[in-house]
Coordinates of N, CA, C and O and ligand atoms in Angstrom, one line a residue:
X1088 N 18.8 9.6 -7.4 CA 17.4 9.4 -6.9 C 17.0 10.8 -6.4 O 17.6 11.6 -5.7
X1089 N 15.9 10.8 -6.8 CA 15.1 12.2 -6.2 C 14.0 12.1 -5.7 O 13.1 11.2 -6.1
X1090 N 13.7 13.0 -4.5 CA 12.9 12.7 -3.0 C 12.1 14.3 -3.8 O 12.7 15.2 -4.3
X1091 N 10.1 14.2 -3.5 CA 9.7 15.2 -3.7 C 8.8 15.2 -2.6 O 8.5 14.0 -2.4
X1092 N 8.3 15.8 -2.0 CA 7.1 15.9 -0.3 C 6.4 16.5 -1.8 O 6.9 17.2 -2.6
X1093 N 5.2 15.9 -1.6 CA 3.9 16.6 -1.9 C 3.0 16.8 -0.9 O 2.6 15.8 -0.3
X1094 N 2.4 18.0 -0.7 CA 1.5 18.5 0.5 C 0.1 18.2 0.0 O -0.8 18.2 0.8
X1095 N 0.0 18.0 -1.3 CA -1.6 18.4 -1.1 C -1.7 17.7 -2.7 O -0.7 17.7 -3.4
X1096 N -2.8 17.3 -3.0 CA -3.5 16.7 -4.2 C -2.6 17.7 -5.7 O -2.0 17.5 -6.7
X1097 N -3.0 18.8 -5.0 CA -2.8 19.8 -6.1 C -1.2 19.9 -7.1 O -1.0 19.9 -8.4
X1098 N 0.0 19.9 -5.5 CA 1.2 19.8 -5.8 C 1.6 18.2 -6.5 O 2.6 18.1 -7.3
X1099 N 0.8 17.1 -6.1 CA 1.1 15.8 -7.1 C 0.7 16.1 -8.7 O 1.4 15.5 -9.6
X1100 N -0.3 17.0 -8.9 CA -0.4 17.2 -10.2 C 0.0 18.3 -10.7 O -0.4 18.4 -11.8
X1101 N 0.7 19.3 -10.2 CA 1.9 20.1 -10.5 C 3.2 19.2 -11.0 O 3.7 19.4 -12.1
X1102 N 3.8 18.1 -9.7 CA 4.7 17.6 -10.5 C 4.3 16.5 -11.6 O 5.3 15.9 -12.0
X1103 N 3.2 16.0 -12.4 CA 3.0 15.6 -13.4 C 2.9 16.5 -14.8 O 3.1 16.1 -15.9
X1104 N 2.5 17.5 -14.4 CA 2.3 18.8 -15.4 C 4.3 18.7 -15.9 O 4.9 18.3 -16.9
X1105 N 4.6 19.4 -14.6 CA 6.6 19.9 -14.9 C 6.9 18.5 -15.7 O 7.2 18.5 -16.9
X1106 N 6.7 17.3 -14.9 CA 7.4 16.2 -15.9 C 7.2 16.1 -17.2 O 8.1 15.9 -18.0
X1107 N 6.0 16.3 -17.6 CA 5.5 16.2 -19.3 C 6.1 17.4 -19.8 O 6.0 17.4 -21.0
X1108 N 6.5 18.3 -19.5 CA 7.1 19.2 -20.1 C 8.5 19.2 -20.9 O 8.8 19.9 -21.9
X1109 N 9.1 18.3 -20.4 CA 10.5 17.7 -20.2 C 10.4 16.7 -21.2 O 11.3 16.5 -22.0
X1110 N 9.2 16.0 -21.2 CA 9.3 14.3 -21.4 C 9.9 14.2 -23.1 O 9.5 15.0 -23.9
X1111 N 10.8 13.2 -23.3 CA 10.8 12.6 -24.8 C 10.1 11.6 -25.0 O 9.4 11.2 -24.1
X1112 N 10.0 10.9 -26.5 CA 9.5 10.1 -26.9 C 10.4 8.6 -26.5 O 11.7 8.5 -26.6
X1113 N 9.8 7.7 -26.1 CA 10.5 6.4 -25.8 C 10.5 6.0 -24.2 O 11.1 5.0 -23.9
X1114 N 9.9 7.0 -23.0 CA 10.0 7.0 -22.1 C 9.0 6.2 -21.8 O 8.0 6.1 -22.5
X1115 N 9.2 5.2 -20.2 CA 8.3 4.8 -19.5 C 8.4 5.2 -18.3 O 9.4 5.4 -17.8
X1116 N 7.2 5.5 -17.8 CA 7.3 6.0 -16.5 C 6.4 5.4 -15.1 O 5.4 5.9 -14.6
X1117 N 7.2 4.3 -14.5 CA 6.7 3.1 -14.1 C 6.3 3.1 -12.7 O 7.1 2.7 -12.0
X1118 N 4.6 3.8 -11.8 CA 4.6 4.0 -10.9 C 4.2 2.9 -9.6 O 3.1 2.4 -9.6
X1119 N 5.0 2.8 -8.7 CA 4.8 1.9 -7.5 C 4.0 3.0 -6.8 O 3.8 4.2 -7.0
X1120 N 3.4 2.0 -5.4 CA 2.7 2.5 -4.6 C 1.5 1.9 -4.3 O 0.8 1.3 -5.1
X1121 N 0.9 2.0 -2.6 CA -0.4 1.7 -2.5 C -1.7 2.3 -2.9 O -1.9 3.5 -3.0
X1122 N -2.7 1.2 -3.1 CA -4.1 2.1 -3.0 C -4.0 3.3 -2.6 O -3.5 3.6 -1.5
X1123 N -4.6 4.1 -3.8 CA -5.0 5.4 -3.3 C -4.1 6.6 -2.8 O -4.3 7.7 -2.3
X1124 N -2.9 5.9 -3.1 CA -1.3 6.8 -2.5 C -1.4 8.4 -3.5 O -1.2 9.5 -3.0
X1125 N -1.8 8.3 -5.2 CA -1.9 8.8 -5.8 C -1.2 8.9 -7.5 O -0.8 9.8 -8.3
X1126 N -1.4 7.6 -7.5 CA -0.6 7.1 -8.7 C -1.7 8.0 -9.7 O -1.3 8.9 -10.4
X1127 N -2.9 7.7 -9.9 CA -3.6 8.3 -11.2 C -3.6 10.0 -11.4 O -3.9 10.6 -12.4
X1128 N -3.2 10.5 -10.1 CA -3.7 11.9 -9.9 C -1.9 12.4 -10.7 O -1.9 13.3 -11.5
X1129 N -1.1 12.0 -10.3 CA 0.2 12.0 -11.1 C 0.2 11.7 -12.9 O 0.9 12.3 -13.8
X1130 N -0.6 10.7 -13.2 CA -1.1 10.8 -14.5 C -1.7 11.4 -15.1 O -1.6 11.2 -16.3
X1131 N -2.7 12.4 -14.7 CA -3.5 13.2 -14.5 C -2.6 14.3 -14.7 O -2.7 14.8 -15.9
X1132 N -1.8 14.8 -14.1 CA -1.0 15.8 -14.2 C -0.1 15.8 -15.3 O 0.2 16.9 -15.8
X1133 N 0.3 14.7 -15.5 CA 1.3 14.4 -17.1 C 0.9 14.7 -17.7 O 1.5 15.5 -18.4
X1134 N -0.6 14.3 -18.1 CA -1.8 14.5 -19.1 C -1.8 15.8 -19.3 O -1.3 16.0 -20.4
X1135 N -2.1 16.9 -18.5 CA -2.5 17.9 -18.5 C -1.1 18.6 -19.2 O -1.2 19.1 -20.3
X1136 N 0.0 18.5 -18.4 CA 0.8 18.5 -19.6 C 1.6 18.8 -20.8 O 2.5 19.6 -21.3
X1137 N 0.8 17.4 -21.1 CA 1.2 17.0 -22.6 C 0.1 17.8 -23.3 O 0.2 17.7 -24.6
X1138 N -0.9 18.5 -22.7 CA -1.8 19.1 -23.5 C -3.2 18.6 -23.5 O -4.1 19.3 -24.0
X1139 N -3.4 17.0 -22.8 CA -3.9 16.2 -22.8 C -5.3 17.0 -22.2 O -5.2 17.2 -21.0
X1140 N -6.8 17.4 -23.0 CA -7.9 18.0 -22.2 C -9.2 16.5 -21.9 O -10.2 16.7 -21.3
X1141 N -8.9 15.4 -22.6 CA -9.8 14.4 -22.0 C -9.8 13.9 -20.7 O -8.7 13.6 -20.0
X1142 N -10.8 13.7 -20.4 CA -10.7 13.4 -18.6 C -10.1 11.7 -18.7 O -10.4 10.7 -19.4
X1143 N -8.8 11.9 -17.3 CA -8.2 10.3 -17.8 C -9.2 9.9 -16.2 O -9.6 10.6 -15.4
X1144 N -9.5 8.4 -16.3 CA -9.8 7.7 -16.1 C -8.9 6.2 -16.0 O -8.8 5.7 -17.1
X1145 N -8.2 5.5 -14.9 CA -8.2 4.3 -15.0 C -8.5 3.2 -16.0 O -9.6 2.7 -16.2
X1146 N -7.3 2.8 -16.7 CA -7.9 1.7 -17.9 C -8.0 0.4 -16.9 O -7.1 -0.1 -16.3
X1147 N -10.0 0.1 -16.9 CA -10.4 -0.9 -16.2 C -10.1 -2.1 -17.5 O -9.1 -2.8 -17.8
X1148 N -11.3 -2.1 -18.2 CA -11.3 -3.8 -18.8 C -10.7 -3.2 -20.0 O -10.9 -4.0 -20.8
X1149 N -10.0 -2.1 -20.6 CA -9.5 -2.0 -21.8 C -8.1 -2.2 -21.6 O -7.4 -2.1 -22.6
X1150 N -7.3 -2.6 -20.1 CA -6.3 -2.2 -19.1 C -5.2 -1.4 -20.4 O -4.0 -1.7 -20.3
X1151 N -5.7 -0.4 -21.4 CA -4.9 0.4 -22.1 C -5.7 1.6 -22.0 O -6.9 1.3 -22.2
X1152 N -5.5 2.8 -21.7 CA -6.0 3.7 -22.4 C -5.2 4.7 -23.1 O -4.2 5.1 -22.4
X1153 N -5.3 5.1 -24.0 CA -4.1 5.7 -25.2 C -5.0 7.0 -25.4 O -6.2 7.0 -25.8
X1154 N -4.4 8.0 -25.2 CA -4.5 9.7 -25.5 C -3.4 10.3 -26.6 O -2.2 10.4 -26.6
X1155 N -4.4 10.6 -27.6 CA -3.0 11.3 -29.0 C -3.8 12.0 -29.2 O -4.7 11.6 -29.9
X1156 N -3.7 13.2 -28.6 CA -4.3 14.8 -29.2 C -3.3 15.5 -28.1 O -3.7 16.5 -27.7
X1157 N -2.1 15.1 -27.6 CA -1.1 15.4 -26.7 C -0.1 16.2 -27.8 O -0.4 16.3 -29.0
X1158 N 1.1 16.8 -27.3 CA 2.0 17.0 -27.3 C 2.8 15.8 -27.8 O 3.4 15.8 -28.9
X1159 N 2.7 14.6 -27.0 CA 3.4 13.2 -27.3 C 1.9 12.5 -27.2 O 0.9 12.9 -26.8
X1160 N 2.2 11.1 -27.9 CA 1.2 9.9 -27.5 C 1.4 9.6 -26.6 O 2.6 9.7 -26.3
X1161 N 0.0 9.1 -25.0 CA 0.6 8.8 -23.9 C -0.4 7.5 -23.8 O -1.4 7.5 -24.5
X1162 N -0.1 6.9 -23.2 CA -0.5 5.3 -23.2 C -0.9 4.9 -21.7 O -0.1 5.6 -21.1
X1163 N -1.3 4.6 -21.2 CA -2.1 4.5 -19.5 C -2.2 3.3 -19.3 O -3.4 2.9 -19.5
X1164 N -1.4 2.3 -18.9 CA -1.7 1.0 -18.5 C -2.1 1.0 -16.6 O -2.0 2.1 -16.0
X1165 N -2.3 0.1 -16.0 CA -3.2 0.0 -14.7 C -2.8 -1.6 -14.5 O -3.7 -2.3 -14.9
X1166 N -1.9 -2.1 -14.1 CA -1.7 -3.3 -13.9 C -2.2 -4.2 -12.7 O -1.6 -5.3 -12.4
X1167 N -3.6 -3.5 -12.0 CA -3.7 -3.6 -10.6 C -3.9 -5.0 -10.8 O -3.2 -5.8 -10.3
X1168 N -5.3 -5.6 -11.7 CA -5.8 -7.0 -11.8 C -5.2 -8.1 -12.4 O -5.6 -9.3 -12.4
X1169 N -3.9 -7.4 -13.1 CA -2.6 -8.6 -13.3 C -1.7 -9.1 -12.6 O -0.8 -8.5 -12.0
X1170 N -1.8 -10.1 -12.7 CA -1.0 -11.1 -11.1 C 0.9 -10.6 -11.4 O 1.8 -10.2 -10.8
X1171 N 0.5 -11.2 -13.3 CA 2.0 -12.4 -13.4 C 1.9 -11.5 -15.0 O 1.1 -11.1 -15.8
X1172 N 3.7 -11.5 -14.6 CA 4.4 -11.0 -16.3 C 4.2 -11.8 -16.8 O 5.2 -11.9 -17.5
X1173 N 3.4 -13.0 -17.2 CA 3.0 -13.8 -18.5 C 1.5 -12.9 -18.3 O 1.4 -11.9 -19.0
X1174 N 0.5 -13.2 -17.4 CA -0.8 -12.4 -17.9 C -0.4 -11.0 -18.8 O -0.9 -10.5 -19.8
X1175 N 0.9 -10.6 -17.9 CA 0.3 -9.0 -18.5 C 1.1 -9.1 -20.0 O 1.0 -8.0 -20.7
X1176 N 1.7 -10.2 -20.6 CA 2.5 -10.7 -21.9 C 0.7 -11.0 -22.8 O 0.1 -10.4 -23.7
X1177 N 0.5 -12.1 -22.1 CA -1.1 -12.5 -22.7 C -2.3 -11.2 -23.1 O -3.0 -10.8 -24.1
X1178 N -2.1 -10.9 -22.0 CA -3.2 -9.4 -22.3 C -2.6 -8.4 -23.7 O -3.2 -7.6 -24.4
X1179 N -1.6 -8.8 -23.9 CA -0.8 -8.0 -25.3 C -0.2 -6.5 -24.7 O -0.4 -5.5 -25.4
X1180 N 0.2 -6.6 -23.9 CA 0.8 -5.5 -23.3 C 1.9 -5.1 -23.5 O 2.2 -3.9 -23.3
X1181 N 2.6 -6.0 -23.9 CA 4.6 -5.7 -24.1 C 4.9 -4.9 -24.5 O 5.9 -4.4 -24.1
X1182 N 4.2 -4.2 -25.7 CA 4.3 -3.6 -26.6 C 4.7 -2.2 -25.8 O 5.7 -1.4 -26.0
X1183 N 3.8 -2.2 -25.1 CA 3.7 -0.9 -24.5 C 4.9 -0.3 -23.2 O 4.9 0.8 -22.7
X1184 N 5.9 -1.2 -22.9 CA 7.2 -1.2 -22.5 C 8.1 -0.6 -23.3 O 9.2 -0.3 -22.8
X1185 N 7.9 -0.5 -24.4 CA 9.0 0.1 -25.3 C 8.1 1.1 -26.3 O 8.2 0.8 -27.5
X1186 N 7.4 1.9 -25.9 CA 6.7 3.1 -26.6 C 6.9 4.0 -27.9 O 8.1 4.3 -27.8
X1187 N 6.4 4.4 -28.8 CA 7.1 5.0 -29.5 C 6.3 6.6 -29.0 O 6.5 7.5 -29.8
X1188 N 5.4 6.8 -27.9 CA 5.4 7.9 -27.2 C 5.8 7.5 -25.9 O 6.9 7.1 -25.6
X1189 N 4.5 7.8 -25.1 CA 5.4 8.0 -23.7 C 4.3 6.8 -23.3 O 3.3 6.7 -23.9
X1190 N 4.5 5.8 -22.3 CA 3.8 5.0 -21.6 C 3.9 5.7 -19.9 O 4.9 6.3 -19.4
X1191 N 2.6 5.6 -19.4 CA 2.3 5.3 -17.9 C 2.2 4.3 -16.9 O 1.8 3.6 -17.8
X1192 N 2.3 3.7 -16.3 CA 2.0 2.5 -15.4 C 1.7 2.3 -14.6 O 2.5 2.1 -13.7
X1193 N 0.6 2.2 -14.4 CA 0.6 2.0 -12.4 C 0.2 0.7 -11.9 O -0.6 0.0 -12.5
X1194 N 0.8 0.3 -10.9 CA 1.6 -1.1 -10.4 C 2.3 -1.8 -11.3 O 1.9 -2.8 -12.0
X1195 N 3.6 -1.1 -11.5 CA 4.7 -1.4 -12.3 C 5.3 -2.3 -11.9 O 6.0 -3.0 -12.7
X1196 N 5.4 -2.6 -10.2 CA 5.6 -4.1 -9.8 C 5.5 -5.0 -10.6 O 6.4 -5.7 -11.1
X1197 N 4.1 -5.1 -10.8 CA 3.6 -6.7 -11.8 C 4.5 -6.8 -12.8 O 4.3 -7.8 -13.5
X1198 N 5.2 -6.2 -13.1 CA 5.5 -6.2 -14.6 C 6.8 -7.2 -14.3 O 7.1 -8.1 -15.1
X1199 N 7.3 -7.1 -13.3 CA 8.5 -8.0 -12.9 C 9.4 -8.6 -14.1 O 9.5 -9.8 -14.2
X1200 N 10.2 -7.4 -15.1 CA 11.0 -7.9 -15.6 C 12.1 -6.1 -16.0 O 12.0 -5.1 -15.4
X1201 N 12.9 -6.4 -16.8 CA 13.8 -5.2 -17.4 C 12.7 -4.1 -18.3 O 11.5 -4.4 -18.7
X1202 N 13.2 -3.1 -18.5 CA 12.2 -2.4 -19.4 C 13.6 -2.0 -20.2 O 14.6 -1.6 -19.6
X1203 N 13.4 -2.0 -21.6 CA 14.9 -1.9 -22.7 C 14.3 -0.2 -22.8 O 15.1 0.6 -23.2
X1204 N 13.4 0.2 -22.5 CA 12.9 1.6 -22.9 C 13.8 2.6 -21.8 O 14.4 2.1 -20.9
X1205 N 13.8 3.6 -21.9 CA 14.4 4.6 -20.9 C 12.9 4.6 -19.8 O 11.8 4.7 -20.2
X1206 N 13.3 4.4 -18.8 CA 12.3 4.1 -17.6 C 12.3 5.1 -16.3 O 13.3 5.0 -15.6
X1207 N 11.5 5.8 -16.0 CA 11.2 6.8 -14.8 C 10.8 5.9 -13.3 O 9.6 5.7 -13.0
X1208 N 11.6 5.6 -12.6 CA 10.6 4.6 -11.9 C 10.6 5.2 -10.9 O 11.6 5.7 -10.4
X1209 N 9.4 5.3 -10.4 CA 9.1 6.4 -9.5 C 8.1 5.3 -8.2 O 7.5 4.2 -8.4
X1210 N 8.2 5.9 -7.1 CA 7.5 5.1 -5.7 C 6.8 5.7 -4.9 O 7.4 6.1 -3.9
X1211 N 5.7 6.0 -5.0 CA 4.9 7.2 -4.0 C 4.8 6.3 -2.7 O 4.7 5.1 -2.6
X1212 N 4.9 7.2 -1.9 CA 4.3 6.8 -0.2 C 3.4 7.4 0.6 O 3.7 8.6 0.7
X1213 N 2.6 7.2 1.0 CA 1.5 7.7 2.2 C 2.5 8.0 3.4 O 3.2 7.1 3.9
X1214 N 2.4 9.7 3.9 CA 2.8 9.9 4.8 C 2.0 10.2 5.9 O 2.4 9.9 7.1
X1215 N 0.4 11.3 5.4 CA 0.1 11.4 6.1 C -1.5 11.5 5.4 O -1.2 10.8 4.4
X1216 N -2.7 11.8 5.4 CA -3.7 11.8 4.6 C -3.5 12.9 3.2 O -3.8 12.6 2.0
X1217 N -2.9 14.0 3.6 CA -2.4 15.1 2.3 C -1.1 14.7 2.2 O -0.9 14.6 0.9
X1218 N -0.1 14.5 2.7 CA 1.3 14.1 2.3 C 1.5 12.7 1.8 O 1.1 11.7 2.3
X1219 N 2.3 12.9 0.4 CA 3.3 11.8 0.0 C 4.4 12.2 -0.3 O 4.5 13.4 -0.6
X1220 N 5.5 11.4 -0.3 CA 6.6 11.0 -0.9 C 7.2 10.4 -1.8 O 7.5 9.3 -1.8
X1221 N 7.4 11.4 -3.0 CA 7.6 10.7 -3.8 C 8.7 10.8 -4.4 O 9.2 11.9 -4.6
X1222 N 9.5 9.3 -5.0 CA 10.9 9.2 -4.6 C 10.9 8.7 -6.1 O 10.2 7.7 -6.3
X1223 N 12.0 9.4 -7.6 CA 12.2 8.6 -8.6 C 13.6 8.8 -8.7 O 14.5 9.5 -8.2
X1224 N 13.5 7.8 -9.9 CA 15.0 7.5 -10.5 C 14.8 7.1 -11.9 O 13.9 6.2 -12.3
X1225 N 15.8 8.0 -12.9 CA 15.8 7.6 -14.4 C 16.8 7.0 -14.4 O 17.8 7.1 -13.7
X1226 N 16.6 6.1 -15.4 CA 17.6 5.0 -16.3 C 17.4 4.9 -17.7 O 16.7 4.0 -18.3
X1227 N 18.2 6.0 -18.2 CA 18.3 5.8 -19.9 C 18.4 4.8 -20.5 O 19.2 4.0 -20.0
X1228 N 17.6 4.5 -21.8 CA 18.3 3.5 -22.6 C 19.6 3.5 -23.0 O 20.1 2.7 -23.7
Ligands
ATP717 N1 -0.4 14.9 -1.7 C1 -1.3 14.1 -2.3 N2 -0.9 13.6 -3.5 C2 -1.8 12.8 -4.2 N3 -3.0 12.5 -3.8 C3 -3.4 13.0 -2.6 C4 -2.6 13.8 -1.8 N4 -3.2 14.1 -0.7 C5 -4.4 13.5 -0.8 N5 -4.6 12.8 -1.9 C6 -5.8 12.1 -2.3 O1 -5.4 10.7 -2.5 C7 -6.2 10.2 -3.5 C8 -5.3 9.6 -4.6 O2 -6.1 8.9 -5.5 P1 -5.6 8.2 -6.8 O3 -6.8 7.6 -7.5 O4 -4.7 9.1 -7.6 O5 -4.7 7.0 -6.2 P2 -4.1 5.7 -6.9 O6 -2.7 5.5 -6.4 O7 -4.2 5.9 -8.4 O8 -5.0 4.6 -6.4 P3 -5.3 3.1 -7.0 O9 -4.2 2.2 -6.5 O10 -6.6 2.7 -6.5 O11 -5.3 3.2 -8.5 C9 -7.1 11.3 -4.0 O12 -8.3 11.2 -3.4 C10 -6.3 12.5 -3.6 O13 -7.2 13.6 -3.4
MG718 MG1 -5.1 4.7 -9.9

């Protein structure tokens, strides 16, 4: 497990930049955390990246958004409005647990099952208005 202090908006998307640098194909990278802690601004940083120059945005009612003009395909799920791992099975999402690029997630909670994919699962915390903590752990396939 690894612990990172981010001070400021900037340094969250610093460490999403470094991660995509690294990333392979088959990865999920599954983010916990409250409102507003900083889960999209870390996707954001992945994006950037992977090469990624479209502005990301929250997948609201598409709850997918998929970027392929990357380095890798990266896939953007948002599970805030999904209760229950059957909704998020119904919505046709599964798919996207076992990526043949890279998957995002934010409220990876809901998902409430195994991921067979190699998985990043990462937990941001509100420390202070500019400070989080953010705390992951990989588990290869
Ligand atoms: N160190 C920090 N890291 C990340 N975000 C920070 C930090 N300090 C302040 N912020 C602010 O916190 C907010 C994070 O917003 P963001 O949309 O990324 O959160 P979120 O976790 O995706 O929220 P939601 O659950 O609504 O999707 C931004 O306004 C950002 O500027
Ligand atoms: Mg968000």
């Amino acid at each position: 497990m690894v612990t990172v202090i981010s001070h400021s908006p900037q340094a969250t998307l610093q460490l999403g930049e470094s991660w995509a640098k690294e990333l392979e194909p088959g990865w999920v990278i599954g983010l916990t955390g409250d409102l507003g802690v900083g889960k999209t601004l870390l996707v954001k940083g992945l994006a950037a990246g992977l090469g990624i120059a479209a502005p990301i945005q929250s997948p609201s009612f598409a709850l997918v958004n998929q970027y392929l003009e990357g380095r890798l395909p990266l896939y953007h799920l948002d599970l805030y409005r999904l209760e229950t791992h059957a909704q998020i099975v119904s919505a046709g999402l599964e798919e996207y647990f076992h990526p043949r690029g890279v998957t995002v997630v934010e409220w990876m909670e809901r998902w409430q099952d195994s991921v067979s994919a190699s998985l990043r699962q990462v937990r941001m915390e509100y420390m202070s208005e500019t400070i989080r903590r953010i705390t992951y752990e990989d588990f290869r396939a």
